[in-house]
Coordinates of C-alpha atoms and ligand atoms in Angstrom, one line a residue:
M1 CA 3.8 -26.9 0.7
N2 CA 5.9 -25.8 3.5
D3 CA 5.4 -22.1 3.1
R4 CA 4.1 -20.1 5.9
L5 CA 1.0 -19.1 4.0
Y6 CA 0.0 -22.7 3.9
S7 CA 0.9 -23.5 7.5
S8 CA -1.1 -20.4 8.6
L9 CA -4.0 -21.4 6.3
L10 CA -4.1 -24.7 8.1
N11 CA -4.5 -23.0 11.5
Y12 CA -8.2 -22.2 12.2
N13 CA -7.1 -19.2 14.2
G14 CA -5.4 -17.6 11.3
C15 CA -7.3 -18.0 8.1
I16 CA -8.8 -14.5 7.7
M17 CA -7.2 -11.8 5.7
N18 CA -8.2 -8.7 3.9
A19 CA -9.5 -8.8 0.3
S20 CA -7.4 -6.8 -2.1
G21 CA -8.8 -3.3 -2.3
A22 CA -10.1 -3.2 1.2
L23 CA -8.0 -0.8 3.4
C24 CA -4.7 -1.8 1.8
M25 CA -3.7 1.0 -0.5
S26 CA -1.6 3.4 1.6
K27 CA 1.3 2.7 3.9
D28 CA -0.9 3.7 6.9
E29 CA -3.5 1.1 5.9
L30 CA -0.9 -1.6 5.3
D31 CA 0.7 -0.9 8.7
K32 CA -2.7 -1.3 10.4
L33 CA -3.2 -4.6 8.7
N34 CA 0.3 -5.6 9.8
I35 CA -0.7 -5.2 13.5
S36 CA -4.2 -6.5 13.1
E37 CA -5.4 -10.1 13.7
S38 CA -5.4 -10.8 10.0
C39 CA -3.4 -13.9 9.0
A40 CA -1.9 -12.3 6.0
I41 CA -1.6 -8.9 4.2
V42 CA -2.9 -8.5 0.7
S43 CA -2.0 -5.3 -1.2
K44 CA -4.3 -3.2 -3.3
S45 CA -4.0 -4.4 -6.9
C46 CA -1.3 -2.5 -8.6
S47 CA -0.3 -1.1 -11.9
L48 CA 3.1 -0.2 -13.3
E49 CA 2.7 3.5 -12.5
P50 CA 0.6 5.0 -9.8
R51 CA -3.1 5.6 -10.7
N52 CA -5.7 8.0 -9.4
G53 CA -8.5 5.7 -10.4
N54 CA -12.1 6.7 -11.4
Q55 CA -14.0 9.9 -10.5
E56 CA -15.7 10.1 -7.1
P57 CA -18.1 9.1 -5.6
R58 CA -16.9 5.6 -6.5
W59 CA -17.7 3.5 -3.4
Y60 CA -21.1 3.2 -1.7
A61 CA -22.3 0.8 0.9
D62 CA -25.8 0.1 2.2
I63 CA -24.8 -1.6 5.5
E64 CA -28.3 -2.4 6.5
N65 CA -29.0 -4.4 3.4
G66 CA -25.5 -5.9 3.2
I67 CA -24.5 -4.6 -0.2
S68 CA -21.7 -2.4 -1.6
I69 CA -20.9 -1.1 -5.0
N70 CA -17.6 0.2 -6.2
S71 CA -16.0 1.5 -9.3
M72 CA -12.6 2.5 -7.9
G73 CA -10.8 2.0 -11.2
L74 CA -7.6 0.6 -9.8
P75 CA -6.3 3.5 -7.8
N76 CA -2.9 2.5 -6.4
L77 CA 0.6 3.8 -5.6
G78 CA 2.3 1.8 -8.3
Y79 CA 3.8 -1.7 -8.1
N80 CA 7.2 -0.5 -6.7
F81 CA 5.6 1.0 -3.6
Y82 CA 4.0 -2.3 -2.6
Y83 CA 7.0 -4.3 -3.5
Q84 CA 9.4 -2.1 -1.5
Y85 CA 6.9 -2.0 1.4
F86 CA 6.8 -5.8 1.5
K87 CA 10.5 -6.1 1.1
N88 CA 11.5 -3.6 3.8
R89 CA 8.8 -3.7 6.4
D90 CA 9.1 -6.1 9.3
I91 CA 6.1 -8.3 8.6
Q92 CA 5.7 -11.6 10.4
K93 CA 2.9 -12.9 8.2
P94 CA 2.5 -13.9 4.6
K95 CA 2.3 -11.1 2.1
L96 CA 0.2 -11.3 -1.0
M97 CA 1.1 -8.8 -3.7
S98 CA -1.9 -8.3 -5.9
I99 CA -0.9 -7.5 -9.5
A100 CA -3.5 -6.2 -12.0
G101 CA -2.2 -3.8 -14.5
T102 CA -4.5 -2.6 -17.1
S103 CA -3.6 -5.4 -19.5
M104 CA -1.9 -8.8 -19.4
N105 CA 1.3 -7.3 -20.8
E106 CA 1.5 -4.6 -18.1
A107 CA 0.9 -7.2 -15.4
L108 CA 3.7 -9.5 -16.8
D109 CA 6.0 -6.5 -17.0
I110 CA 5.5 -5.8 -13.3
F111 CA 6.1 -9.5 -12.5
K112 CA 9.4 -9.5 -14.6
L113 CA 10.6 -6.3 -12.9
I114 CA 10.1 -7.8 -9.5
L115 CA 11.7 -11.1 -10.3
N116 CA 14.7 -9.2 -11.7
E117 CA 15.0 -7.5 -8.4
Y118 CA 15.1 -10.8 -6.6
E119 CA 18.5 -11.8 -7.9
F120 CA 20.7 -10.1 -5.5
P121 CA 24.4 -10.7 -5.9
N122 CA 25.0 -10.6 -2.2
A123 CA 22.9 -13.6 -1.3
I124 CA 24.9 -15.8 1.0
L125 CA 24.4 -19.4 1.9
H126 CA 23.8 -19.9 5.6
D127 CA 22.7 -23.3 7.1
N128 CA 21.5 -24.2 3.6
I129 CA 19.3 -21.2 3.5
Y130 CA 20.1 -18.3 1.2
L131 CA 19.9 -15.0 3.0
S132 CA 19.4 -12.1 0.9
D133 CA 16.9 -9.2 0.5
Y134 CA 14.5 -11.7 -0.9
P135 CA 11.1 -10.8 0.5
D136 CA 10.3 -13.9 2.5
N137 CA 6.7 -15.2 2.4
L138 CA 5.8 -13.0 -0.6
F139 CA 3.1 -14.5 -2.9
F140 CA 1.6 -13.0 -6.0
E141 CA -2.1 -12.8 -6.6
F142 CA -2.8 -12.0 -10.2
N143 CA -6.1 -10.1 -10.4
M144 CA -7.9 -11.5 -13.5
S145 CA -11.2 -10.0 -12.6
C146 CA -11.3 -6.3 -12.1
P147 CA -14.7 -5.1 -13.5
N148 CA -14.0 -1.4 -13.4
I149 CA -11.3 -0.5 -16.0
V150 CA -13.2 1.3 -18.7
G151 CA -12.9 -0.5 -22.1
K152 CA -11.1 -3.5 -20.6
P153 CA -12.6 -7.0 -20.3
Q154 CA -12.5 -9.1 -17.2
I155 CA -9.8 -11.5 -18.1
G156 CA -11.4 -14.4 -16.2
Y157 CA -14.3 -14.3 -18.7
E158 CA -12.0 -14.4 -21.8
F159 CA -10.8 -18.0 -21.6
N160 CA -8.3 -17.9 -24.4
Y161 CA -6.8 -14.7 -22.9
M162 CA -6.7 -16.3 -19.4
N163 CA -4.9 -19.4 -20.8
E164 CA -2.3 -17.2 -22.6
Y165 CA -1.8 -15.2 -19.4
L166 CA -1.2 -18.3 -17.2
N167 CA 1.1 -19.8 -19.9
N168 CA 3.1 -16.6 -19.9
I169 CA 3.4 -16.5 -16.0
D170 CA 4.6 -20.1 -15.9
T171 CA 7.1 -19.4 -18.7
I172 CA 8.5 -16.3 -16.9
I173 CA 8.8 -18.3 -13.6
N174 CA 10.5 -21.3 -15.3
T175 CA 13.0 -19.1 -17.2
F176 CA 13.7 -17.2 -14.0
Q177 CA 14.1 -20.3 -11.8
K178 CA 16.3 -22.2 -14.2
N179 CA 19.5 -20.8 -12.8
S180 CA 18.2 -19.2 -9.7
I181 CA 18.8 -19.7 -6.0
F182 CA 15.1 -19.1 -5.7
K183 CA 14.1 -22.4 -7.3
N184 CA 10.5 -23.3 -6.4
K185 CA 10.1 -20.2 -4.2
I186 CA 7.9 -18.2 -6.6
K187 CA 4.3 -18.9 -5.7
Y188 CA 1.3 -17.3 -7.3
G189 CA -2.4 -17.5 -7.3
I190 CA -5.2 -15.8 -9.3
K191 CA -8.3 -13.9 -8.4
L192 CA -11.2 -15.0 -10.4
P193 CA -14.5 -13.3 -11.3
P194 CA -17.7 -15.1 -10.2
Y195 CA -18.9 -17.7 -12.7
F196 CA -22.6 -18.5 -13.1
D197 CA -22.7 -21.3 -15.5
V198 CA -21.5 -24.9 -15.1
S199 CA -19.8 -24.8 -18.5
H200 CA -17.8 -21.8 -17.3
F201 CA -16.7 -23.6 -14.1
N202 CA -15.5 -26.5 -16.2
T203 CA -13.6 -24.4 -18.8
A204 CA -12.0 -22.2 -16.2
S205 CA -10.9 -25.1 -14.0
E206 CA -9.5 -27.1 -17.0
I207 CA -7.3 -24.1 -17.9
I208 CA -6.1 -23.5 -14.4
N209 CA -5.3 -27.1 -13.8
K210 CA -2.7 -27.0 -16.6
Y211 CA -0.6 -24.4 -14.8
N212 CA 1.5 -24.1 -11.7
V213 CA -1.1 -22.1 -9.9
S214 CA -0.8 -22.4 -6.1
F215 CA -4.1 -20.8 -5.0
V216 CA -7.3 -19.4 -6.5
T217 CA -9.2 -16.6 -4.8
C218 CA -12.9 -16.7 -5.6
I219 CA -14.7 -14.4 -6.0
N220 CA -14.0 -10.8 -7.0
S221 CA -17.0 -8.4 -6.9
I222 CA -20.0 -9.3 -9.2
G223 CA -19.3 -6.9 -12.0
N224 CA -21.5 -4.2 -13.4
G225 CA -24.3 -4.1 -10.9
L226 CA -26.5 -1.0 -10.3
I227 CA -27.8 0.5 -7.1
I228 CA -30.5 3.1 -7.4
D229 CA -31.5 5.6 -4.6
T230 CA -35.3 5.8 -4.8
A231 CA -35.6 9.2 -3.0
S232 CA -33.3 11.0 -5.4
E233 CA -33.9 8.7 -8.4
T234 CA -30.2 8.6 -9.0
V235 CA -27.4 6.1 -9.3
V236 CA -25.1 6.1 -6.2
I237 CA -21.6 6.2 -7.9
K238 CA -20.3 8.4 -10.7
P239 CA -18.2 6.2 -13.0
K240 CA -19.7 4.1 -15.8
E241 CA -23.2 5.7 -15.3
G242 CA -23.5 4.0 -11.9
L243 CA -22.3 0.5 -12.9
G244 CA -19.9 -1.1 -10.4
G245 CA -18.8 -4.3 -8.7
I246 CA -21.2 -5.6 -6.2
G247 CA -20.0 -6.9 -2.8
G248 CA -21.3 -7.6 0.7
K249 CA -23.6 -10.2 2.2
V250 CA -25.8 -10.3 -1.0
I251 CA -23.0 -12.0 -3.0
K252 CA -22.3 -14.8 -0.4
S253 CA -24.4 -17.5 -2.2
T254 CA -22.5 -16.8 -5.5
A255 CA -19.2 -16.9 -3.7
L256 CA -20.0 -20.2 -1.9
A257 CA -21.0 -21.8 -5.2
N258 CA -17.8 -20.7 -6.8
V259 CA -15.7 -21.9 -3.9
N260 CA -17.4 -25.3 -3.9
M261 CA -17.3 -25.8 -7.6
M262 CA -13.7 -24.9 -7.8
R263 CA -12.9 -27.2 -4.9
K264 CA -14.5 -30.1 -6.8
L265 CA -12.8 -29.2 -10.1
L266 CA -9.4 -28.0 -9.3
R267 CA -6.3 -30.1 -8.6
D268 CA -6.0 -31.0 -4.9
D269 CA -2.8 -29.1 -4.4
I270 CA -4.4 -25.8 -5.5
H271 CA -5.6 -23.9 -2.4
I272 CA -8.8 -22.0 -2.4
I273 CA -9.3 -18.6 -0.8
G274 CA -12.9 -17.8 -0.4
C275 CA -14.1 -14.2 -0.7
G276 CA -17.5 -12.8 -0.9
G277 CA -20.3 -11.9 1.6
I278 CA -18.4 -12.6 4.8
E279 CA -19.8 -10.7 7.8
T280 CA -19.7 -13.3 10.5
G281 CA -17.8 -16.3 11.8
E282 CA -20.7 -18.4 10.5
D283 CA -20.1 -17.1 7.0
I284 CA -16.5 -18.1 7.3
F285 CA -17.5 -21.5 8.6
Q286 CA -19.7 -22.0 5.4
H287 CA -16.9 -20.9 3.1
I288 CA -14.5 -23.5 4.7
L289 CA -17.2 -26.1 4.6
A290 CA -17.6 -25.4 0.9
G291 CA -13.9 -26.0 0.5
A292 CA -12.0 -22.8 1.3
D293 CA -8.6 -23.0 3.0
A294 CA -8.7 -19.4 4.0
V295 CA -10.9 -16.4 3.4
Q296 CA -10.7 -12.7 2.5
V297 CA -13.0 -10.0 3.8
G298 CA -13.8 -6.9 1.7
T299 CA -17.0 -4.9 2.3
C300 CA -17.2 -5.9 6.0
L301 CA -13.6 -4.7 6.6
V302 CA -14.2 -1.4 4.9
N303 CA -17.4 -0.8 6.9
E304 CA -16.1 -2.1 10.3
G305 CA -12.4 -1.5 10.2
I306 CA -9.5 -3.8 11.2
N307 CA -11.1 -4.9 14.5
C308 CA -13.3 -7.1 12.3
F309 CA -10.5 -9.7 12.2
D310 CA -10.6 -10.2 16.0
R311 CA -14.4 -10.5 16.0
L312 CA -14.5 -12.9 13.1
N313 CA -11.8 -15.1 14.6
R314 CA -13.7 -15.3 17.8
E315 CA -17.0 -16.0 16.1
L316 CA -15.4 -18.8 14.0
I317 CA -13.9 -20.4 17.0
Q318 CA -17.2 -20.2 18.9
I319 CA -19.1 -22.0 16.1
M320 CA -16.4 -24.6 15.9
N321 CA -16.5 -25.2 19.6
Q322 CA -20.3 -25.5 19.5
K323 CA -20.0 -28.1 16.8
G324 CA -17.1 -30.0 18.5
Y325 CA -14.6 -29.2 15.8
Q326 CA -11.0 -28.6 16.9
F327 CA -9.3 -28.0 13.5
K328 CA -10.3 -26.5 10.3
N329 CA -9.6 -29.8 8.6
D330 CA -12.3 -31.4 10.6
F331 CA -14.9 -29.8 8.4
K332 CA -13.1 -28.2 5.5
G333 CA -14.7 -29.2 2.2
K334 CA -17.1 -31.6 4.0
L335 CA -20.3 -30.0 2.8
K336 CA -23.1 -32.6 2.7
F337 CA -25.4 -33.1 -0.2
L338 CA -29.1 -34.2 -0.1
Ligands
RRO1 O1 -10.1 -0.9 -8.2 C1 -11.2 -1.4 -8.5 O2 -12.1 -0.7 -9.1 C2 -11.5 -2.8 -8.3 C3 -10.7 -3.8 -8.6 BR1 -8.9 -3.6 -9.2 C4 -11.1 -5.2 -8.4 O3 -10.4 -6.2 -8.6 N1 -12.4 -5.4 -7.9 C5 -13.2 -4.3 -7.7 O4 -14.4 -4.6 -7.3 N2 -12.8 -3.1 -7.8

C-alpha cells in the first residue's frame, strides 16, 4: 500500500483521527479538523439527501464517569456536500468519507454517484500520473453499524446482508475500474459494530476476508444502551425512549477485544483502525498493542474539542519514550498473553 493513509498510519506521530460523527458534520467543523493535529479527516456518515436526524436531546455525556449516549439518527448535509468538500478543499491529509445511507441500496447509490463523478474527461497524463479533479487520498468508510435508525438493523449483525453488501461494493469497483484510469485507486473500509461472541468474530472475519476491504474500523458505539438520571428518574435522551449508542471510556475493553480479535482473524493486508474508549495516550498505546494501525476518537473529541489531538499525540509519544519504543511497529500487535 503506497497511499498516504497508510504511510501516515505507519507514523506514530500521526495515527489519531476523529471518529465519524464527532465534530465533522459542518464545513466549520471539517475546517477545524483540517488545521488540527489529526492525521486524517473523517466525515459524518452521510445519506443521499440531507437529514435532520432524531429529536433533541439526542446526545448526553457524563464526563466524570467516562460515558456518552447518542441517538443522533444520522443528521448530515447529504453525500454531495462531503464529496464536494473533500474534492475542492485544500487538504493535505487523508480524507475518509463515511457512507451510511438508511439502507444498503442507498449507500451503494451514493457510491456509484461518486464514482461516476470521478471519470473526468479532462484528465491528463503527466509524468505517468493522471491529473484531474480526482480527490486525492479519498477513502470510503462504509458504516455498517449505525444503531440509531429507527426500524433498521445494524448491518454488521446481519451476516448475510453484510456479505451481500460487500459483494456489491466489490462488483461496483471492479466494473468501474475495468476501463478506468483510476485502476486500483478506489480504497474502502467498513465500520463494524462491537461483537461479543467468538462465533460472531469468526463469521464476520470470514466474510470480510473474501472481499477487497482495505481497512476495518472497530468499533462503533455499543448500540441501545440506557442511561438513567436518578434525581429526575428519567432517561437522558429523547429518541427511542432513551435508548442510544454508548461511547466513552466504559467501552474501551470491548473495543480492545474487537481490535485484537479482528487482528488475529483478518488478512494481514487489512488495516485496523481502533475506536472506542480513547481518552489518553495510554489508551492509544493499548489499541495499537492490540493490533490497531491507527485510532479514532469520538466522545473525547466532542467533550474536549480539537486540541485533544495534540494532547493525545504528546501522551502517546511520552509513553513510547518511557518504554524505549521509537516506532509504532515496535509494539503494534505485540500484546502478550499469559
Ligand atoms: O448518527 C447517529 O446516530 C450515529 C451513527 Br450514523 C453511528 O454510526 N453511530 C452512532 O453512535 N450514532
